[in-house]
Short mmCIF file of C-alpha atoms in Angstrom, two decimals:
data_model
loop_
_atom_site.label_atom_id
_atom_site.label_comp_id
_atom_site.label_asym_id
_atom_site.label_seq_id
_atom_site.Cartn_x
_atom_site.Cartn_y
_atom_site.Cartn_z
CA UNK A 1 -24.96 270.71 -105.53
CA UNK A 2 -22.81 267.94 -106.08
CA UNK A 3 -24.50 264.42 -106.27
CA UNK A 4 -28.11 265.92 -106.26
CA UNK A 5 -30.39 264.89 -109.71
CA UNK A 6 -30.86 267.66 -112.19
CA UNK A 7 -34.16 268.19 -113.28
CA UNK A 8 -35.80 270.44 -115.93
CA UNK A 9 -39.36 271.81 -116.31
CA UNK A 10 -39.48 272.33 -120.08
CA UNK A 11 -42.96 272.52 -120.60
CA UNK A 12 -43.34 275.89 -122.69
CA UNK A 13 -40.70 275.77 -124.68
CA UNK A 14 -39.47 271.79 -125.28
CA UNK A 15 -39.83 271.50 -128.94
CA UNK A 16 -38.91 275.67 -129.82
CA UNK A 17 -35.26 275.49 -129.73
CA UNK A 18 -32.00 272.71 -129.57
CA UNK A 19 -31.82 270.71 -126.10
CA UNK A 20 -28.56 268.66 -124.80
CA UNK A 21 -30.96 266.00 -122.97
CA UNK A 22 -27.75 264.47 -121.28
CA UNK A 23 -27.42 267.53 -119.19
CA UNK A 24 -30.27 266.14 -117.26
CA UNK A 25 -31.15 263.18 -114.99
CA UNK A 26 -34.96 264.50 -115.58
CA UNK A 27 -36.61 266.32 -118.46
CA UNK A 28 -40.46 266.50 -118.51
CA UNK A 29 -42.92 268.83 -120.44
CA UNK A 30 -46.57 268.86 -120.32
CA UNK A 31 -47.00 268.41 -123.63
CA UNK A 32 -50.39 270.10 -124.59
CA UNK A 33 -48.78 273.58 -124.93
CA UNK A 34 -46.31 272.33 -127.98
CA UNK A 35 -47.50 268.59 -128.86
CA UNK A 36 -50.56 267.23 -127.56
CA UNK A 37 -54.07 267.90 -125.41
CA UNK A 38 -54.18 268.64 -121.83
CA UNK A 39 -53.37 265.53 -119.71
CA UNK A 40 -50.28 264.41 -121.83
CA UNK A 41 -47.01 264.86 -120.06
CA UNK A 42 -43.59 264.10 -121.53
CA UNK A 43 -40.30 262.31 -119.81
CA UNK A 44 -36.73 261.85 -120.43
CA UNK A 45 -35.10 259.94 -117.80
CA UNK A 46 -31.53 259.01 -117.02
CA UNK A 47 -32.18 255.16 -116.46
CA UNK A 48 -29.38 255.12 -113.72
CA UNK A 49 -32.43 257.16 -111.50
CA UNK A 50 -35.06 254.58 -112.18
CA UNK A 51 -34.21 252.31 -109.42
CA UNK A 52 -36.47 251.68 -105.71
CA UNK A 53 -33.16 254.08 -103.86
CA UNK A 54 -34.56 257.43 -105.75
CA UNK A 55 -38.30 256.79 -104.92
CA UNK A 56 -39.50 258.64 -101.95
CA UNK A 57 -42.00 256.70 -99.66
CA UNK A 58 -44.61 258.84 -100.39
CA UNK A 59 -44.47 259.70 -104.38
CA UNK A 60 -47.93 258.69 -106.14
CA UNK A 61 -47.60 255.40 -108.10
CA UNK A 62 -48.21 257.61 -111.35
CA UNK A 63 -44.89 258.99 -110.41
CA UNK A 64 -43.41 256.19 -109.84
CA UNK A 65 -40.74 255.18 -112.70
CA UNK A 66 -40.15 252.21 -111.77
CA UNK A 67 -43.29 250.78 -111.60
CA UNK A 68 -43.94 251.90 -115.46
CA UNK A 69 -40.57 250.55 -116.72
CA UNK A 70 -41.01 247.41 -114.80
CA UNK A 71 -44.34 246.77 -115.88
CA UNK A 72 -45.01 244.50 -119.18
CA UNK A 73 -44.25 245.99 -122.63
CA UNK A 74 -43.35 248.75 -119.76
CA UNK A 75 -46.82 249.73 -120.00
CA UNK A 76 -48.60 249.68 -116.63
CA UNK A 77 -52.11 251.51 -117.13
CA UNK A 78 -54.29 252.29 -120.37
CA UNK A 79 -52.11 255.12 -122.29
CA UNK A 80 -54.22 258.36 -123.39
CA UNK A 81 -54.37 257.39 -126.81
CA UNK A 82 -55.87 259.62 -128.37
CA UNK A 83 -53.43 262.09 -126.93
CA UNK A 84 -50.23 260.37 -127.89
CA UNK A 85 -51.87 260.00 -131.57
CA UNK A 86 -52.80 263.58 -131.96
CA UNK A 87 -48.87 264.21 -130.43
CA UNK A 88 -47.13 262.01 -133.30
CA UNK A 89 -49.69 263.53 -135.79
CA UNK A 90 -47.84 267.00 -133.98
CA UNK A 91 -44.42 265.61 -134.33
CA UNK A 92 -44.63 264.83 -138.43
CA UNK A 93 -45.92 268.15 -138.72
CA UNK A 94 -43.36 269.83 -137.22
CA UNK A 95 -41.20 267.41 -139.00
CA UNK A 96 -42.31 268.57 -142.31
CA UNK A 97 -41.86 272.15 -141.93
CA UNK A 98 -38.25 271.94 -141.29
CA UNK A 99 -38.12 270.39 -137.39
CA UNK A 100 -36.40 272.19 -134.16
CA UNK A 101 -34.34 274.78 -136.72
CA UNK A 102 -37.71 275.96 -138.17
CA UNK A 103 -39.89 276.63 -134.85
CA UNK A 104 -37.13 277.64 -132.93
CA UNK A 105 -36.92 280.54 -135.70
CA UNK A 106 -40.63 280.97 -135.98
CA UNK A 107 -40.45 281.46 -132.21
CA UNK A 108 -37.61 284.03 -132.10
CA UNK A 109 -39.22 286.09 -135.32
CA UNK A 110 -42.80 286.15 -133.62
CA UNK A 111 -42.07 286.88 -130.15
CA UNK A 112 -39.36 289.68 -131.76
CA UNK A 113 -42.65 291.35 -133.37
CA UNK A 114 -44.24 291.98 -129.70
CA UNK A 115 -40.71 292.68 -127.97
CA UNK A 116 -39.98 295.31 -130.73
CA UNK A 117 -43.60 297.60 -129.90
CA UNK A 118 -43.12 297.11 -125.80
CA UNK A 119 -39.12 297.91 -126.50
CA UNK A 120 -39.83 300.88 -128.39
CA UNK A 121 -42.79 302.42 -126.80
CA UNK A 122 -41.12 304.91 -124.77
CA UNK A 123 -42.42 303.37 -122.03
CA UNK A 124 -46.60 302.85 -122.97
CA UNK A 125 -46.04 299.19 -122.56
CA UNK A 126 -43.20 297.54 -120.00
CA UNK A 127 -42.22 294.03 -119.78
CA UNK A 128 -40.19 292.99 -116.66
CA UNK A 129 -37.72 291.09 -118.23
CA UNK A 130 -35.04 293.70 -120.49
CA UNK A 131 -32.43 290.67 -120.73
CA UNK A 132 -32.83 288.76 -124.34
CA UNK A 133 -31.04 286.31 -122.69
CA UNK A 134 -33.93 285.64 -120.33
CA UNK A 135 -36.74 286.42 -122.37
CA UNK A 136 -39.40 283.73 -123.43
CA UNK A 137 -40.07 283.33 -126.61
CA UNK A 138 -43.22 281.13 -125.90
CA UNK A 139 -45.37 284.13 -123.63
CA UNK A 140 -44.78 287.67 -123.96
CA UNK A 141 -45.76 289.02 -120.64
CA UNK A 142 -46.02 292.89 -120.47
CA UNK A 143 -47.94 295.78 -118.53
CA UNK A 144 -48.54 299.61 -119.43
CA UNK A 145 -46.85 302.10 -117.65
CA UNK A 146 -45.55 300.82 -114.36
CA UNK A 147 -48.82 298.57 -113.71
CA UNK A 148 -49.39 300.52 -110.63
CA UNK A 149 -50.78 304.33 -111.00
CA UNK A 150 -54.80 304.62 -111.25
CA UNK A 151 -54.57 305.09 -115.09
CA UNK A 152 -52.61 302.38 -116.04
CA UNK A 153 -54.31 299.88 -114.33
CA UNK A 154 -57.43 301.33 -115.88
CA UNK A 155 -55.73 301.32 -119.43
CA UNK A 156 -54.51 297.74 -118.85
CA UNK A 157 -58.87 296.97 -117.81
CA UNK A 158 -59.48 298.63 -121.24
CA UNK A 159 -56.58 296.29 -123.36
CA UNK A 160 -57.77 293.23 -122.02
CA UNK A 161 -61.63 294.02 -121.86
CA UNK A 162 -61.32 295.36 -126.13
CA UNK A 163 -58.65 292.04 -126.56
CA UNK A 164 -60.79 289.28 -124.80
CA UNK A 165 -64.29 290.81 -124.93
CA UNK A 166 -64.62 292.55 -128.31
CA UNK A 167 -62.21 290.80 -130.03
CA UNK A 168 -62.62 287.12 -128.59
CA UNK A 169 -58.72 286.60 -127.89
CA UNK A 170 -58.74 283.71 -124.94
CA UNK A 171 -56.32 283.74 -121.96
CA UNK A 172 -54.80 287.05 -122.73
CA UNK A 173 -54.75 287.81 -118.75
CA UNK A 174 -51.65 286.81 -117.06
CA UNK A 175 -51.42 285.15 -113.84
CA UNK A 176 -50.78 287.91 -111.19
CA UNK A 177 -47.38 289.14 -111.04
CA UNK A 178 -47.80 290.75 -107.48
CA UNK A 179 -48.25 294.47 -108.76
CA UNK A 180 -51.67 296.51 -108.47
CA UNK A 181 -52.89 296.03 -112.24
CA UNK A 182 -53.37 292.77 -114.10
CA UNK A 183 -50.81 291.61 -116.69
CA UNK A 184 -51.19 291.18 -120.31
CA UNK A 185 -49.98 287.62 -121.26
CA UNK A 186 -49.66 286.76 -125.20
CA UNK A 187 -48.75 282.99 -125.65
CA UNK A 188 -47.09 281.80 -128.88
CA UNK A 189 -46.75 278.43 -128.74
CA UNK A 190 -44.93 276.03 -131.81
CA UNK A 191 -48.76 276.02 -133.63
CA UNK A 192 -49.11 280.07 -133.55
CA UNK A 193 -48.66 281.29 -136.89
CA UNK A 194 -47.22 284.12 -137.13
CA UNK A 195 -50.07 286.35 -138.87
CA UNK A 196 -51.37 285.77 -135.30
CA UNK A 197 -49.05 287.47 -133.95
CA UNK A 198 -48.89 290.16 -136.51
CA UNK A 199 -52.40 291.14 -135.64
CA UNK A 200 -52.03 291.72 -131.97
CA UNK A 201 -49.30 293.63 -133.21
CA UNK A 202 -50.91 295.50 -135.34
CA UNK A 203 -53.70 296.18 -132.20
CA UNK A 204 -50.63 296.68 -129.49
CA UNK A 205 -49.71 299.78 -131.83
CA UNK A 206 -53.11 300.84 -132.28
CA UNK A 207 -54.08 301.28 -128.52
CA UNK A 208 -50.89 302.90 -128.20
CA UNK A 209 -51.79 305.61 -130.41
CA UNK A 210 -55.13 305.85 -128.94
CA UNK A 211 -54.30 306.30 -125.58
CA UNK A 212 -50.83 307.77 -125.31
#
């Protein structure tokens, strides 16, 4: 609506693809998925919005903008560090392998690898999202079957049990999407090679042909 600040989540993908930051009054990322460690949050803000009218009376001094680009050297508490190091040690990385034209191809070839097998499994493996235009390139979430018959949601038990218990892949079980079965999450972020994703792959096909 007119006059109300635009703000943007960008935490999974900030860093994977181009970004017109003057669309927003707010951009922020937590930055361990594509930069940094856990704890590390990133902010672009409009400086028109850091003023005492767009505070609310209750917002948590950490949250308050002001008080950080008030304070001296506009640093008001001890920085993280070793987090911001390890996030410009991060940003020359990604620098040297070609910057925000590189990943954001890296991210459309590797999530393309796990779209292709759900896309063109005749319906062994659905994801929820059919629209490119929509689709994250950052976590490929996906069932099999419809997620809701007695066999699928045992198949899906067997995927993640053989993924994350025989094969030691961590967090490969999505948050719950409100059907019967779990969800199969695979996360790619800007680090993920893409052999990585070429093996689960590789094991997406092979379970299919197991268990069709």
């Amino acid at each position: 609506p007119e006059g109300m600040l635009l703000a943007s989540d960008q935490s999974a993908d900030l860093g994977s693809k181009p970004v017109d930051v003057s669309k927003y009054d707010v951009l922020y990322a937590a930055a361990h998925k594509n930069f940094s460690t856990a704890g590390f949050c990133l902010a672009i803000i409009r400086k028109s919005v850091i003023k005492d009218e767009t505070i609310m009376p209750f917002t948590p001094t950490m949250c308050r903008w002001k008080v950080f680009n008030d304070a001296p050297n506009k640093i008001w508490n001890v920085p993280v560090i070793t987090s911001i190091w390890i996030g410009d040690l991060t940003l020359q990385w990604m620098q040297e392998r070609g910057g925000i034209p590189y990943f954001e191809d890296l991210a459309k070839r590797r999530s393309r690898l796990l779209y292709d097998v759900i896309d063109e499994s005749k319906g062994f493996y659905r994801t929820f999202v059919t629209d490119e235009r929509y689709r994250s390139r950052m976590q490929v979430v996906f069932t099999i079957g419809d997620g809701t018959s007695e066999k699928n949601q045992e198949l899906v038990n067997k995927f993640l049990h053989k993924a994350s218990g025989e094969l030691g892949w961590l967090d490969i079980r999505s948050h719950p999407l409100g059907i019967p079965s779990d969800a199969i999450r695979v996360t790619m972020y800007n680090p993920q090679p893409i052999e990585h994703v070429a093996a689960v792959q590789k094991f997406m096909l092979d379970f299919m042909k197991e268990n069709q």
